[in-house]
Short mmCIF file of C-alpha atoms in Angstrom, two decimals:
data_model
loop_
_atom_site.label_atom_id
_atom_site.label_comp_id
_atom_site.label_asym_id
_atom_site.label_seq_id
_atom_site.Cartn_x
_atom_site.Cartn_y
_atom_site.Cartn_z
CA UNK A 7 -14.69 -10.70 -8.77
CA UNK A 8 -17.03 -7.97 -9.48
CA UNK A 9 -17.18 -4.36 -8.67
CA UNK A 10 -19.92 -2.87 -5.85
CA UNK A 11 -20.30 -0.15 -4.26
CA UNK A 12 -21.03 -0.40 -0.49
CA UNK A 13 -23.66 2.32 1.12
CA UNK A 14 -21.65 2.44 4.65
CA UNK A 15 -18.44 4.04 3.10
CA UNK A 16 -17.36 5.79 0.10
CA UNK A 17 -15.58 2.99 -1.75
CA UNK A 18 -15.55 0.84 -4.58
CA UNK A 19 -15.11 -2.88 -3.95
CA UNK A 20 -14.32 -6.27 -5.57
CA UNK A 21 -15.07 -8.82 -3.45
CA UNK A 22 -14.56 -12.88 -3.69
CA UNK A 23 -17.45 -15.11 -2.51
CA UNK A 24 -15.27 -16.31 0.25
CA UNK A 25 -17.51 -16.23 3.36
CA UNK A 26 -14.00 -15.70 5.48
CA UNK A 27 -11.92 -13.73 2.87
CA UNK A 28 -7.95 -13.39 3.13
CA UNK A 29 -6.32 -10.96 2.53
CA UNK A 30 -7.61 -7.65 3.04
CA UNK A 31 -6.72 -5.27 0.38
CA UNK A 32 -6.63 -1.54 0.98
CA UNK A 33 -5.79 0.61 -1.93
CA UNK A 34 -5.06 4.36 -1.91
CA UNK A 35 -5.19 6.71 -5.24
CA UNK A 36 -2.94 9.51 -6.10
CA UNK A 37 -3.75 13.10 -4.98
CA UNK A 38 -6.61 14.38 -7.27
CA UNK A 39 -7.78 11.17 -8.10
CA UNK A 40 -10.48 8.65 -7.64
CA UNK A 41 -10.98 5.33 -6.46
CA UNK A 42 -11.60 4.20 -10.28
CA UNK A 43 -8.11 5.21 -11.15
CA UNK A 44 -7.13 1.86 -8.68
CA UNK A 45 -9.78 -0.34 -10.12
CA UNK A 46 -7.27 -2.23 -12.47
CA UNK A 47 -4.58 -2.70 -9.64
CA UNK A 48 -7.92 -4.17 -7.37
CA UNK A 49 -8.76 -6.53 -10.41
CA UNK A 50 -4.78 -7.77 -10.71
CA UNK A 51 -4.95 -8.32 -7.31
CA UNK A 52 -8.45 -9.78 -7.07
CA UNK A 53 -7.27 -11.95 -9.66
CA UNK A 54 -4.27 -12.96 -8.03
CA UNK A 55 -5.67 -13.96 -4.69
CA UNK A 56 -9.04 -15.58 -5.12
CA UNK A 57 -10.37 -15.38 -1.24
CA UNK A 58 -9.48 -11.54 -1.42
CA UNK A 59 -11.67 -8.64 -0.21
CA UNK A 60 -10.26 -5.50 -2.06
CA UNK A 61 -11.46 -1.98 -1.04
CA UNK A 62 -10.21 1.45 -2.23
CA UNK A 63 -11.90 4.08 -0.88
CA UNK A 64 -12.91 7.60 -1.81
CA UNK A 65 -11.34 10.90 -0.79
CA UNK A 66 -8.94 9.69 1.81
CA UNK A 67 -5.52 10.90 0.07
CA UNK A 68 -5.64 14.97 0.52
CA UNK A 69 -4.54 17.11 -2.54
CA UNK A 70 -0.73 16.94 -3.66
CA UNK A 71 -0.07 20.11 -0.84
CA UNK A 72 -0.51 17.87 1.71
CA UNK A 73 2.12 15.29 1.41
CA UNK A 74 4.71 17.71 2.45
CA UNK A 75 2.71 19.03 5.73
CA UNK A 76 3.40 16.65 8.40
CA UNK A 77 0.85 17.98 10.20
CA UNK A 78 -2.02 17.58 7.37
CA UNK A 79 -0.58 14.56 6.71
CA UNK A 80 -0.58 13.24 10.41
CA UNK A 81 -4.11 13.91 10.30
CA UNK A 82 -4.85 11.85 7.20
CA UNK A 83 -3.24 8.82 8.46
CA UNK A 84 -5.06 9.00 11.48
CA UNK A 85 -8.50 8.71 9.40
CA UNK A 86 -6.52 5.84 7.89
CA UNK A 87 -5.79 4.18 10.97
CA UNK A 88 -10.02 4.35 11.88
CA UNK A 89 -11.03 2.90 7.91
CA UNK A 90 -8.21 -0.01 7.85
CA UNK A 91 -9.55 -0.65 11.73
CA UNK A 92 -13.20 -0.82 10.58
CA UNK A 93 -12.38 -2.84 7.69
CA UNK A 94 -10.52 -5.74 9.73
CA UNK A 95 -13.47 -5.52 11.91
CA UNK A 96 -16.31 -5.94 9.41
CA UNK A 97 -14.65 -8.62 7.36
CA UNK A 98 -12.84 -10.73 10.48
CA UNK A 99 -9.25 -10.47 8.59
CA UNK A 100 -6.01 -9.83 10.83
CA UNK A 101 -3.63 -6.86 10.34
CA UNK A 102 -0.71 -9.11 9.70
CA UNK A 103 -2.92 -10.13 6.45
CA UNK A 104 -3.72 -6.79 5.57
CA UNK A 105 -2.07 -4.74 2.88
CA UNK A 106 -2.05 -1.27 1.68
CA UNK A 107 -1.41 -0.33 -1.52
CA UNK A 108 -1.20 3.35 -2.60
CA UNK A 109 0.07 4.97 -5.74
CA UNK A 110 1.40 8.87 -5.88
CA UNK A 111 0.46 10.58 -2.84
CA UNK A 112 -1.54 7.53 -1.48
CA UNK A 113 2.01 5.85 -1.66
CA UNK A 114 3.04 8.76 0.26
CA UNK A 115 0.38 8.51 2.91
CA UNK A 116 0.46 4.86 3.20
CA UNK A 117 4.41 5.24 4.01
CA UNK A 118 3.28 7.48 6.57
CA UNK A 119 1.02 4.84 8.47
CA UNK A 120 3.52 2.21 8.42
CA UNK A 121 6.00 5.00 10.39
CA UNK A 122 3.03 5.91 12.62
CA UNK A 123 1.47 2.14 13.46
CA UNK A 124 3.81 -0.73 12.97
CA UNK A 125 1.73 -3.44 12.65
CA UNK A 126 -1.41 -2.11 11.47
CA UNK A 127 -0.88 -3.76 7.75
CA UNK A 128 1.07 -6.58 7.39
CA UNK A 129 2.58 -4.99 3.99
CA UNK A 130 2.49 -1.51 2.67
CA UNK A 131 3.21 -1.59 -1.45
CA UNK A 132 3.95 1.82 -2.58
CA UNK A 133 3.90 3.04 -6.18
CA UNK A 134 5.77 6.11 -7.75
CA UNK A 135 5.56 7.56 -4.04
CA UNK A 136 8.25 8.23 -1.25
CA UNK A 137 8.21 9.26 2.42
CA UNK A 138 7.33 12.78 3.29
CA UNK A 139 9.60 12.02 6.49
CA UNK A 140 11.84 9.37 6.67
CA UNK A 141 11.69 6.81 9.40
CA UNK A 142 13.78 7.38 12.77
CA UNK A 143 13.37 3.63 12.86
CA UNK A 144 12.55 0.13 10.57
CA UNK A 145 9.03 -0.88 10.81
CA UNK A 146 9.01 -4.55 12.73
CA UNK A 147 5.75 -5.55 11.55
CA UNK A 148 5.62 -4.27 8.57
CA UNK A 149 7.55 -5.73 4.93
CA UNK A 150 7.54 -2.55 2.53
CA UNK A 151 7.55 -3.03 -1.25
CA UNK A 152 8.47 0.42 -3.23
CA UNK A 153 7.75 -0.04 -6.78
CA UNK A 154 8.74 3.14 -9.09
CA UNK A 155 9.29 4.22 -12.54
CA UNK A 156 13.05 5.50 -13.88
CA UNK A 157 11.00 8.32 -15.52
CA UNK A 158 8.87 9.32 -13.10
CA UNK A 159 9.16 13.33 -12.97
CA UNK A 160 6.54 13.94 -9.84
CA UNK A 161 8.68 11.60 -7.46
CA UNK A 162 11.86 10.76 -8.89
CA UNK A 163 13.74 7.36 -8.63
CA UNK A 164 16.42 8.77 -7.40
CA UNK A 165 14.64 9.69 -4.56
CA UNK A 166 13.13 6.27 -3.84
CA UNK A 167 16.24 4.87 -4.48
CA UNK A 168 17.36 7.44 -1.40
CA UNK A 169 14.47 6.17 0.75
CA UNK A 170 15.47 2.63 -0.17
CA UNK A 171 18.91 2.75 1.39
CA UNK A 172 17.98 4.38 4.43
CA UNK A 173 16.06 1.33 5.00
CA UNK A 174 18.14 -0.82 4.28
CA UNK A 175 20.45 0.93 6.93
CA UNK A 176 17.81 0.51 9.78
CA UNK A 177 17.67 -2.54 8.31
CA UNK A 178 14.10 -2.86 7.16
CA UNK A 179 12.32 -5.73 5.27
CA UNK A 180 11.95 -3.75 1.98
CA UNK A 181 12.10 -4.14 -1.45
CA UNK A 182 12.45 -2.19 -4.58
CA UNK A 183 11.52 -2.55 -8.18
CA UNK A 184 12.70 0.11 -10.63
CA UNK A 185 11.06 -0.22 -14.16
CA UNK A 186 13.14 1.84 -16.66
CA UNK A 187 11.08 2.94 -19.27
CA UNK A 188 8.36 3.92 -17.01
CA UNK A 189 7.22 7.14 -15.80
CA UNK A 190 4.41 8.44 -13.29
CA UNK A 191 2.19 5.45 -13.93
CA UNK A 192 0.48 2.93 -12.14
CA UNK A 193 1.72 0.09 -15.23
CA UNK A 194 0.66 -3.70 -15.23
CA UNK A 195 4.54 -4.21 -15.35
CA UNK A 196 4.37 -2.50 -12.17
CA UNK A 197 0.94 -4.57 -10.94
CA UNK A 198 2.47 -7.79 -11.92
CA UNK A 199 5.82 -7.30 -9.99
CA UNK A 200 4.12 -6.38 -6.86
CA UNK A 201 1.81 -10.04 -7.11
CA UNK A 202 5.27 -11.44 -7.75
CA UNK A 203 6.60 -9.91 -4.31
CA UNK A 204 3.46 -10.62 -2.52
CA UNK A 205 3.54 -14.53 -3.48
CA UNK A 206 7.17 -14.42 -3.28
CA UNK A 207 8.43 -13.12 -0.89
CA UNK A 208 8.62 -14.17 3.02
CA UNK A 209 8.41 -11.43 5.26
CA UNK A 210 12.08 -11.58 6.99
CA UNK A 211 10.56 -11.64 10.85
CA UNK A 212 9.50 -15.03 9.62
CA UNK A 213 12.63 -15.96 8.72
CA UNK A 214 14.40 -14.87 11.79
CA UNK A 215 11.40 -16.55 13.85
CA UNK A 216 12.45 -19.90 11.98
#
């Protein structure tokens, strides 16, 4: 997979040669950052899933003020909902083989979506990130896959570990991975356990389907 930038959106892009490519890829960068600072995540994943189409576009995560205004942050999931829609569209993938990755604040803001539109992604994998408002209710849709650092001093692990168990109470399809020498940092530790979940693990409406 190699790197391109498209002219229709502001995004970077590593895409397979797959003429139908599966999955979709979505990844969102921290607040004040760039859609380079994702690139390495994009090539794990790229690497990972060979019929991929990985995009992480520009500018969509507002500045670190935002993730606490529900109403800011309302609005920036609802630009969300329009990219992710025109993405499924122009490369023919479903949502339920979507996923969205963020890190930071694009964590944050990809939390958001999955409270706002169940079934939009078919996984949301969130790195050193929690919810600006919790869930009323579990996502049906939707398998959720928090990944954190113990040293993390923006969000800290205590608080995802919070966020965690309130899912688990609505009883949610979640995971979490807690690395414990690891701060604010998108890490390949990090990268790696989230392929391992993705191959891994069966989203639990299958199960109860079976």
């Amino acid at each position: 997979m190699t790197p391109s930038d498209t002219p229709m959106i502001e995004s970077l892009e590593l895409l397979s040669d797959a003429v139908q490519p599966k999955p979709l890829f979505v990844l969102l960068h921290d607040a004040g950052g760039a859609a380079l600072d994702m690139l390495a995540m994009g090539t794990v994943l790229g690497d990972a899933f060979a019929q991929a189409a990985v995009v992480i576009p520009e500018g969509l995560v507002g500045p670190a003020s935002e993730t606490g205004d529900v109403t800011a942050l309302a609005k920036r999931v609802e630009k969300l909902v329009t990219f992710l829609w025109e993405q499924q569209q122009r490369f023919g993938v479903l949502q339920s083989d979507t996923a969205l990755v963020g890190f930071g604040a694009g964590a944050t803001l990809a939390l958001a979506l999955s409270n706002a539109r169940d079934g939009l992604v078919g996984r949301v994998l969130a790195f050193g990130g929690g919810y600006a408002v919790l869930p009323a209710a579990a996502p049906k849709l939707i398998t959720l896959h928090l990944l954190h650092g113990q040293l993390d001093t923006v969000m800290p692990a205590e608080r995802i570990r919070q966020d965690y168990a309130h899912l688990m109470e609505l009883g949610a399809d979640a995971t979490l991975d807690v690395a414990s020498r690891l701060g604010h940092e998108l890490h390949p530790a990090l990268m790696d356990q989230a392929v391992t979940r993705l191959q891994t693990c069966v989203p639990l409406r299958f199960w109860k389907a079976a």
